[in-house]
């Protein structure tokens, strides 16, 4: 990994319209090459990945802007996605109706003018590129908020003191967000997916370690307890916690195992290590393929899909890459050598199957380096 490139990417994400500049959190993806116009859906899985990324960047660099972004994503997740009893909803919809396109998040200049006094509007316009013609493809009068200039650049352009501009921008943000709260809100998909719970729990624990906020640990542990309570007698976990008969997926088990392992590292409570070990043993017994690697569902399961061995990454690492990371972590924390042996066998079996072993196999390529087998 090239650290300057990684940090440049994080900075670009923060400045773009893919980042909710008022409410925190990130939209699902960008529809343009500038990362300005997003698909406005907010998915819990992406929030988890970005919490961890910004927390690690904060720990590695000491830069407060990365810590602040991680905290804002967590604040968004707690505000819009947190579920009673622990855990988080799966996503927040992009729109509020069939013909809507980001009406919650976008602004016409007249709407902004109705909310902001002249001094705040004057600062917000060059900062957010908030003018008469906006960026939204379906309605060019609507502006997607993104950071087009730094506060210092705005101050020079307006001939104002930088501290005054920063204060004006902070007030403008608060007022725009308060006005936005009165608009119709997108629906939240409150389905309790096991993998989503586990990903966010692990991300919260990453943030707790990097940023030192104990509440993050408490929320993560509560979610893990709810996940553990949903496990079946055979040690497996359903894809949906509200449906014990739902399919059993490799990735859900691996994500929960990694989250439990992270909880063990954060708390020293061996109960979490036991959960991680139990899940890994369950996967080795029920999901291990005779030719190496793990199948997507238990071997012999009657799911809607024939179980397959997944070695190609999607928006996140492949299920086998995540499972391999769990095995490697357990090999590091226990004296059980067979976990490391299976991780190496997994990489040897599946890496050649990933598309050209290029970016689609990045998770396995990284795992190969971690487990120490030949290049």
GROMACS .gro file of C-alpha atoms in nm:
model
  375
    1UNK     CA    1   0.000   0.000   0.000
    2UNK     CA    2   0.123   0.348  -0.092
    3UNK     CA    3   0.051   0.562   0.219
    4UNK     CA    4   0.048   0.901   0.035
    5UNK     CA    5  -0.195   0.761  -0.223
    6UNK     CA    6  -0.419   0.618   0.050
    7UNK     CA    7  -0.428   0.948   0.239
    8UNK     CA    8  -0.490   1.142  -0.083
    9UNK     CA    9  -0.786   0.913  -0.153
   10UNK     CA   10  -0.930   0.969   0.196
   11UNK     CA   11  -0.890   1.346   0.160
   12UNK     CA   12  -1.065   1.340  -0.178
   13UNK     CA   13  -1.350   1.136  -0.035
   14UNK     CA   14  -1.400   1.388   0.246
   15UNK     CA   15  -1.408   1.683   0.007
   16UNK     CA   16  -1.644   1.530  -0.248
   17UNK     CA   17  -2.019   1.515  -0.277
   18UNK     CA   18  -1.998   1.144  -0.199
   19UNK     CA   19  -1.947   1.268   0.160
   20UNK     CA   20  -2.257   1.412   0.326
   21UNK     CA   21  -2.110   1.752   0.406
   22UNK     CA   22  -2.384   1.838   0.654
   23UNK     CA   23  -2.493   1.517   0.825
   24UNK     CA   24  -2.182   1.302   0.810
   25UNK     CA   25  -2.153   0.955   0.663
   26UNK     CA   26  -2.090   0.862   0.302
   27UNK     CA   27  -2.316   0.785   0.009
   28UNK     CA   28  -2.286   0.453  -0.172
   29UNK     CA   29  -2.082   0.558  -0.475
   30UNK     CA   30  -2.015   0.842  -0.716
   31UNK     CA   31  -2.178   0.875  -1.057
   32UNK     CA   32  -1.907   1.101  -1.199
   33UNK     CA   33  -1.529   1.102  -1.219
   34UNK     CA   34  -1.499   1.399  -0.980
   35UNK     CA   35  -1.677   1.219  -0.693
   36UNK     CA   36  -1.925   1.507  -0.675
   37UNK     CA   37  -2.263   1.358  -0.771
   38UNK     CA   38  -2.334   1.041  -0.571
   39UNK     CA   39  -2.596   0.774  -0.565
   40UNK     CA   40  -2.744   0.904  -0.242
   41UNK     CA   41  -2.808   0.574  -0.065
   42UNK     CA   42  -2.607   0.528   0.255
   43UNK     CA   43  -2.509   0.169   0.331
   44UNK     CA   44  -2.396   0.050   0.670
   45UNK     CA   45  -2.123  -0.172   0.523
   46UNK     CA   46  -1.953   0.126   0.356
   47UNK     CA   47  -1.977   0.331   0.676
   48UNK     CA   48  -1.799   0.047   0.858
   49UNK     CA   49  -1.516   0.031   0.606
   50UNK     CA   50  -1.465   0.407   0.616
   51UNK     CA   51  -1.479   0.434   0.996
   52UNK     CA   52  -1.193   0.184   1.010
   53UNK     CA   53  -0.998   0.355   0.732
   54UNK     CA   54  -1.020   0.702   0.884
   55UNK     CA   55  -0.948   0.572   1.235
   56UNK     CA   56  -0.634   0.398   1.108
   57UNK     CA   57  -0.529   0.712   0.922
   58UNK     CA   58  -0.575   0.914   1.240
   59UNK     CA   59  -0.364   0.667   1.438
   60UNK     CA   60  -0.091   0.656   1.173
   61UNK     CA   61  -0.063   1.030   1.109
   62UNK     CA   62  -0.193   1.205   1.421
   63UNK     CA   63  -0.395   1.431   1.188
   64UNK     CA   64  -0.713   1.543   1.368
   65UNK     CA   65  -0.909   1.572   1.044
   66UNK     CA   66  -0.912   1.195   1.002
   67UNK     CA   67  -1.028   1.140   1.359
   68UNK     CA   68  -1.299   1.402   1.311
   69UNK     CA   69  -1.428   1.227   0.998
   70UNK     CA   70  -1.439   0.890   1.173
   71UNK     CA   71  -1.631   1.045   1.461
   72UNK     CA   72  -1.879   1.207   1.220
   73UNK     CA   73  -1.947   0.874   1.047
   74UNK     CA   74  -2.011   0.711   1.385
   75UNK     CA   75  -2.239   1.000   1.482
   76UNK     CA   76  -2.435   0.948   1.160
   77UNK     CA   77  -2.462   0.572   1.222
   78UNK     CA   78  -2.585   0.628   1.576
   79UNK     CA   79  -2.837   0.890   1.464
   80UNK     CA   80  -2.987   0.713   1.162
   81UNK     CA   81  -2.890   0.344   1.171
   82UNK     CA   82  -2.874   0.237   1.539
   83UNK     CA   83  -3.135  -0.025   1.637
   84UNK     CA   84  -3.299  -0.080   1.973
   85UNK     CA   85  -3.137  -0.371   2.150
   86UNK     CA   86  -2.802  -0.333   1.975
   87UNK     CA   87  -2.673  -0.334   1.620
   88UNK     CA   88  -2.748  -0.124   1.316
   89UNK     CA   89  -2.984  -0.103   1.022
   90UNK     CA   90  -2.860  -0.211   0.682
   91UNK     CA   91  -2.901   0.114   0.489
   92UNK     CA   92  -3.079   0.442   0.438
   93UNK     CA   93  -3.255   0.486   0.103
   94UNK     CA   94  -3.131   0.732  -0.157
   95UNK     CA   95  -3.463   0.903  -0.219
   96UNK     CA   96  -3.799   0.981  -0.063
   97UNK     CA   97  -4.017   0.871  -0.355
   98UNK     CA   98  -4.026   0.713  -0.698
   99UNK     CA   99  -3.945   1.033  -0.886
  100UNK     CA  100  -3.711   1.185  -0.633
  101UNK     CA  101  -3.339   1.235  -0.692
  102UNK     CA  102  -3.155   1.341  -0.379
  103UNK     CA  103  -3.400   1.611  -0.269
  104UNK     CA  104  -3.291   1.574   0.094
  105UNK     CA  105  -2.926   1.641   0.022
  106UNK     CA  106  -2.932   1.900  -0.260
  107UNK     CA  107  -2.996   2.273  -0.259
  108UNK     CA  108  -3.113   2.538  -0.499
  109UNK     CA  109  -2.958   2.877  -0.447
  110UNK     CA  110  -3.299   3.015  -0.346
  111UNK     CA  111  -3.336   2.748  -0.076
  112UNK     CA  112  -2.992   2.833   0.062
  113UNK     CA  113  -3.065   3.205   0.050
  114UNK     CA  114  -3.385   3.151   0.251
  115UNK     CA  115  -3.188   2.980   0.530
  116UNK     CA  116  -2.861   3.172   0.551
  117UNK     CA  117  -2.795   3.538   0.631
  118UNK     CA  118  -2.583   3.729   0.382
  119UNK     CA  119  -2.245   3.686   0.556
  120UNK     CA  120  -2.288   3.309   0.589
  121UNK     CA  121  -2.418   3.267   0.235
  122UNK     CA  122  -2.121   3.466   0.103
  123UNK     CA  123  -1.883   3.220   0.269
  124UNK     CA  124  -2.084   2.908   0.183
  125UNK     CA  125  -2.112   2.981  -0.189
  126UNK     CA  126  -1.742   2.952  -0.285
  127UNK     CA  127  -1.681   2.688  -0.018
  128UNK     CA  128  -1.959   2.454  -0.138
  129UNK     CA  129  -1.971   2.579  -0.501
  130UNK     CA  130  -2.329   2.679  -0.419
  131UNK     CA  131  -2.448   2.889  -0.710
  132UNK     CA  132  -2.736   2.912  -0.956
  133UNK     CA  133  -2.637   2.617  -1.170
  134UNK     CA  134  -2.586   2.297  -0.974
  135UNK     CA  135  -2.440   1.956  -1.042
  136UNK     CA  136  -2.744   1.728  -1.024
  137UNK     CA  137  -2.794   1.557  -1.360
  138UNK     CA  138  -3.173   1.543  -1.338
  139UNK     CA  139  -3.218   1.905  -1.226
  140UNK     CA  140  -2.932   2.151  -1.287
  141UNK     CA  141  -3.083   2.405  -1.048
  142UNK     CA  142  -2.991   2.180  -0.755
  143UNK     CA  143  -2.646   2.184  -0.596
  144UNK     CA  144  -2.469   1.884  -0.448
  145UNK     CA  145  -2.260   2.019  -0.162
  146UNK     CA  146  -1.888   1.950  -0.191
  147UNK     CA  147  -1.578   2.136  -0.075
  148UNK     CA  148  -1.463   2.347  -0.368
  149UNK     CA  149  -1.223   2.577  -0.178
  150UNK     CA  150  -1.053   2.581   0.162
  151UNK     CA  151  -1.166   2.831   0.428
  152UNK     CA  152  -0.838   3.018   0.379
  153UNK     CA  153  -0.901   3.044   0.004
  154UNK     CA  154  -1.254   3.169   0.071
  155UNK     CA  155  -1.119   3.425   0.317
  156UNK     CA  156  -0.870   3.557   0.061
  157UNK     CA  157  -1.140   3.572  -0.207
  158UNK     CA  158  -1.375   3.767   0.021
  159UNK     CA  159  -1.110   3.977   0.195
  160UNK     CA  160  -1.224   3.849   0.534
  161UNK     CA  161  -1.041   3.712   0.835
  162UNK     CA  162  -0.998   3.330   0.808
  163UNK     CA  163  -1.129   3.278   1.162
  164UNK     CA  164  -1.441   3.477   1.073
  165UNK     CA  165  -1.494   3.264   0.762
  166UNK     CA  166  -1.455   2.939   0.958
  167UNK     CA  167  -1.707   3.057   1.216
  168UNK     CA  168  -1.949   3.162   0.940
  169UNK     CA  169  -1.916   2.823   0.769
  170UNK     CA  170  -1.981   2.641   1.097
  171UNK     CA  171  -2.297   2.843   1.152
  172UNK     CA  172  -2.405   2.787   0.792
  173UNK     CA  173  -2.361   2.412   0.825
  174UNK     CA  174  -2.572   2.405   1.141
  175UNK     CA  175  -2.850   2.607   0.980
  176UNK     CA  176  -2.857   2.408   0.657
  177UNK     CA  177  -2.865   2.082   0.853
  178UNK     CA  178  -3.149   2.209   1.075
  179UNK     CA  179  -3.347   2.315   0.768
  180UNK     CA  180  -3.278   1.978   0.604
  181UNK     CA  181  -3.423   1.798   0.906
  182UNK     CA  182  -3.764   1.943   0.818
  183UNK     CA  183  -3.761   1.783   0.473
  184UNK     CA  184  -3.909   1.438   0.404
  185UNK     CA  185  -3.657   1.176   0.513
  186UNK     CA  186  -3.558   0.860   0.323
  187UNK     CA  187  -3.667   0.529   0.468
  188UNK     CA  188  -3.424   0.314   0.665
  189UNK     CA  189  -3.395  -0.058   0.596
  190UNK     CA  190  -3.391  -0.188   0.954
  191UNK     CA  191  -3.327  -0.551   0.856
  192UNK     CA  192  -3.078  -0.691   1.112
  193UNK     CA  193  -2.816  -0.855   0.892
  194UNK     CA  194  -2.546  -1.050   1.073
  195UNK     CA  195  -2.263  -0.930   0.849
  196UNK     CA  196  -2.360  -0.564   0.888
  197UNK     CA  197  -2.365  -0.595   1.267
  198UNK     CA  198  -2.023  -0.759   1.266
  199UNK     CA  199  -1.861  -0.512   1.025
  200UNK     CA  200  -1.976  -0.208   1.219
  201UNK     CA  201  -1.888  -0.364   1.554
  202UNK     CA  202  -1.533  -0.426   1.432
  203UNK     CA  203  -1.511  -0.073   1.291
  204UNK     CA  204  -1.628   0.076   1.621
  205UNK     CA  205  -1.359  -0.124   1.800
  206UNK     CA  206  -1.099   0.005   1.554
  207UNK     CA  207  -1.216   0.359   1.629
  208UNK     CA  208  -1.215   0.298   2.003
  209UNK     CA  209  -0.854   0.185   1.985
  210UNK     CA  210  -0.746   0.474   1.762
  211UNK     CA  211  -0.959   0.752   1.911
  212UNK     CA  212  -1.008   0.635   2.270
  213UNK     CA  213  -1.386   0.667   2.293
  214UNK     CA  214  -1.517   0.404   2.535
  215UNK     CA  215  -1.877   0.438   2.414
  216UNK     CA  216  -1.771   0.291   2.079
  217UNK     CA  217  -1.657  -0.025   2.254
  218UNK     CA  218  -1.980  -0.050   2.450
  219UNK     CA  219  -2.193  -0.022   2.134
  220UNK     CA  220  -1.977  -0.281   1.958
  221UNK     CA  221  -1.997  -0.529   2.244
  222UNK     CA  222  -2.376  -0.489   2.264
  223UNK     CA  223  -2.405  -0.575   1.894
  224UNK     CA  224  -2.175  -0.876   1.933
  225UNK     CA  225  -2.384  -1.002   2.224
  226UNK     CA  226  -2.696  -0.981   2.010
  227UNK     CA  227  -2.518  -1.170   1.732
  228UNK     CA  228  -2.394  -1.439   1.968
  229UNK     CA  229  -2.745  -1.484   2.107
  230UNK     CA  230  -2.873  -1.549   1.753
  231UNK     CA  231  -2.636  -1.839   1.686
  232UNK     CA  232  -2.799  -2.178   1.638
  233UNK     CA  233  -2.727  -2.487   1.842
  234UNK     CA  234  -2.477  -2.608   1.582
  235UNK     CA  235  -2.276  -2.286   1.612
  236UNK     CA  236  -2.393  -2.131   1.286
  237UNK     CA  237  -2.551  -1.791   1.245
  238UNK     CA  238  -2.844  -1.695   1.018
  239UNK     CA  239  -2.797  -1.421   0.760
  240UNK     CA  240  -3.090  -1.231   0.915
  241UNK     CA  241  -3.118  -1.221   1.291
  242UNK     CA  242  -3.497  -1.184   1.265
  243UNK     CA  243  -3.524  -1.505   1.060
  244UNK     CA  244  -3.352  -1.809   1.215
  245UNK     CA  245  -3.425  -2.010   0.898
  246UNK     CA  246  -3.243  -1.768   0.667
  247UNK     CA  247  -2.941  -1.890   0.473
  248UNK     CA  248  -2.603  -1.938   0.638
  249UNK     CA  249  -2.332  -1.746   0.452
  250UNK     CA  250  -1.957  -1.783   0.491
  251UNK     CA  251  -1.899  -1.408   0.498
  252UNK     CA  252  -2.136  -1.348   0.792
  253UNK     CA  253  -1.955  -1.607   1.002
  254UNK     CA  254  -1.611  -1.476   0.907
  255UNK     CA  255  -1.706  -1.115   0.979
  256UNK     CA  256  -1.843  -1.210   1.320
  257UNK     CA  257  -1.531  -1.411   1.394
  258UNK     CA  258  -1.305  -1.117   1.307
  259UNK     CA  259  -1.519  -0.881   1.516
  260UNK     CA  260  -1.502  -1.119   1.812
  261UNK     CA  261  -1.127  -1.147   1.769
  262UNK     CA  262  -1.102  -0.767   1.765
  263UNK     CA  263  -1.313  -0.753   2.083
  264UNK     CA  264  -1.072  -0.998   2.248
  265UNK     CA  265  -0.780  -0.773   2.153
  266UNK     CA  266  -0.960  -0.466   2.286
  267UNK     CA  267  -1.090  -0.611   2.614
  268UNK     CA  268  -0.879  -0.914   2.702
  269UNK     CA  269  -1.203  -1.104   2.768
  270UNK     CA  270  -1.137  -1.462   2.662
  271UNK     CA  271  -1.508  -1.518   2.597
  272UNK     CA  272  -1.466  -1.319   2.274
  273UNK     CA  273  -1.168  -1.533   2.173
  274UNK     CA  274  -1.379  -1.843   2.237
  275UNK     CA  275  -1.650  -1.707   2.004
  276UNK     CA  276  -1.396  -1.642   1.729
  277UNK     CA  277  -1.245  -1.988   1.771
  278UNK     CA  278  -1.586  -2.156   1.774
  279UNK     CA  279  -1.686  -1.984   1.452
  280UNK     CA  280  -1.361  -2.078   1.280
  281UNK     CA  281  -1.401  -2.441   1.387
  282UNK     CA  282  -1.761  -2.436   1.260
  283UNK     CA  283  -1.645  -2.308   0.922
  284UNK     CA  284  -1.368  -2.566   0.898
  285UNK     CA  285  -1.618  -2.842   0.974
  286UNK     CA  286  -1.908  -2.725   0.756
  287UNK     CA  287  -1.770  -2.498   0.481
  288UNK     CA  288  -1.421  -2.632   0.394
  289UNK     CA  289  -1.397  -2.757   0.035
  290UNK     CA  290  -1.198  -3.075  -0.037
  291UNK     CA  291  -0.992  -2.884  -0.295
  292UNK     CA  292  -0.907  -2.605  -0.049
  293UNK     CA  293  -1.083  -2.286   0.055
  294UNK     CA  294  -1.435  -2.236   0.182
  295UNK     CA  295  -1.770  -2.258   0.006
  296UNK     CA  296  -2.017  -1.970   0.019
  297UNK     CA  297  -2.270  -2.183   0.210
  298UNK     CA  298  -2.228  -2.502   0.414
  299UNK     CA  299  -2.147  -2.800   0.199
  300UNK     CA  300  -2.471  -2.988   0.140
  301UNK     CA  301  -2.686  -2.683   0.222
  302UNK     CA  302  -3.011  -2.650   0.030
  303UNK     CA  303  -2.984  -2.280  -0.045
  304UNK     CA  304  -3.106  -2.095  -0.352
  305UNK     CA  305  -2.748  -2.089  -0.482
  306UNK     CA  306  -2.515  -2.377  -0.528
  307UNK     CA  307  -2.227  -2.319  -0.285
  308UNK     CA  308  -1.921  -2.181  -0.460
  309UNK     CA  309  -1.571  -2.085  -0.354
  310UNK     CA  310  -1.550  -1.706  -0.357
  311UNK     CA  311  -1.203  -1.563  -0.407
  312UNK     CA  312  -1.286  -1.245  -0.598
  313UNK     CA  313  -1.336  -0.916  -0.418
  314UNK     CA  314  -1.643  -0.701  -0.461
  315UNK     CA  315  -1.692  -0.373  -0.275
  316UNK     CA  316  -1.506  -0.545   0.009
  317UNK     CA  317  -1.264  -0.836   0.038
  318UNK     CA  318  -1.393  -1.175  -0.073
  319UNK     CA  319  -1.548  -1.407   0.182
  320UNK     CA  320  -1.246  -1.637   0.163
  321UNK     CA  321  -1.005  -1.348   0.217
  322UNK     CA  322  -1.198  -1.244   0.530
  323UNK     CA  323  -1.208  -1.603   0.652
  324UNK     CA  324  -0.836  -1.639   0.591
  325UNK     CA  325  -0.775  -1.327   0.796
  326UNK     CA  326  -0.975  -1.485   1.080
  327UNK     CA  327  -0.767  -1.802   1.063
  328UNK     CA  328  -0.444  -1.603   1.057
  329UNK     CA  329  -0.559  -1.397   1.355
  330UNK     CA  330  -0.641  -1.708   1.553
  331UNK     CA  331  -0.304  -1.861   1.464
  332UNK     CA  332  -0.143  -1.547   1.604
  333UNK     CA  333  -0.341  -1.548   1.930
  334UNK     CA  334  -0.347  -1.922   2.001
  335UNK     CA  335  -0.108  -2.214   1.984
  336UNK     CA  336  -0.325  -2.390   1.724
  337UNK     CA  337  -0.101  -2.432   1.418
  338UNK     CA  338  -0.377  -2.581   1.204
  339UNK     CA  339  -0.536  -2.237   1.163
  340UNK     CA  340  -0.222  -2.108   0.989
  341UNK     CA  341  -0.200  -2.426   0.782
  342UNK     CA  342  -0.558  -2.383   0.657
  343UNK     CA  343  -0.502  -2.013   0.581
  344UNK     CA  344  -0.204  -2.104   0.364
  345UNK     CA  345  -0.397  -2.384   0.194
  346UNK     CA  346  -0.683  -2.141   0.125
  347UNK     CA  347  -0.454  -1.893  -0.050
  348UNK     CA  348  -0.276  -2.164  -0.251
  349UNK     CA  349  -0.609  -2.307  -0.372
  350UNK     CA  350  -0.801  -1.990  -0.453
  351UNK     CA  351  -0.558  -1.720  -0.557
  352UNK     CA  352  -0.507  -1.876  -0.904
  353UNK     CA  353  -0.887  -1.871  -0.952
  354UNK     CA  354  -0.926  -1.496  -0.891
  355UNK     CA  355  -0.948  -1.300  -1.217
  356UNK     CA  356  -0.589  -1.270  -1.326
  357UNK     CA  357  -0.492  -1.242  -0.960
  358UNK     CA  358  -0.527  -0.867  -1.016
  359UNK     CA  359  -0.744  -0.621  -0.829
  360UNK     CA  360  -1.029  -0.873  -0.804
  361UNK     CA  361  -0.800  -1.090  -0.595
  362UNK     CA  362  -0.647  -0.813  -0.386
  363UNK     CA  363  -0.781  -0.958  -0.062
  364UNK     CA  364  -0.615  -1.291  -0.129
  365UNK     CA  365  -0.293  -1.126  -0.251
  366UNK     CA  366  -0.272  -0.933   0.075
  367UNK     CA  367  -0.350  -1.248   0.273
  368UNK     CA  368  -0.073  -1.432   0.087
  369UNK     CA  369   0.176  -1.175   0.208
  370UNK     CA  370   0.042  -1.189   0.564
  371UNK     CA  371   0.053  -1.567   0.594
  372UNK     CA  372   0.400  -1.578   0.441
  373UNK     CA  373   0.377  -1.806   0.140
  374UNK     CA  374   0.582  -1.755  -0.176
  375UNK     CA  375   0.510  -1.473  -0.418
   0.00000   0.00000   0.00000
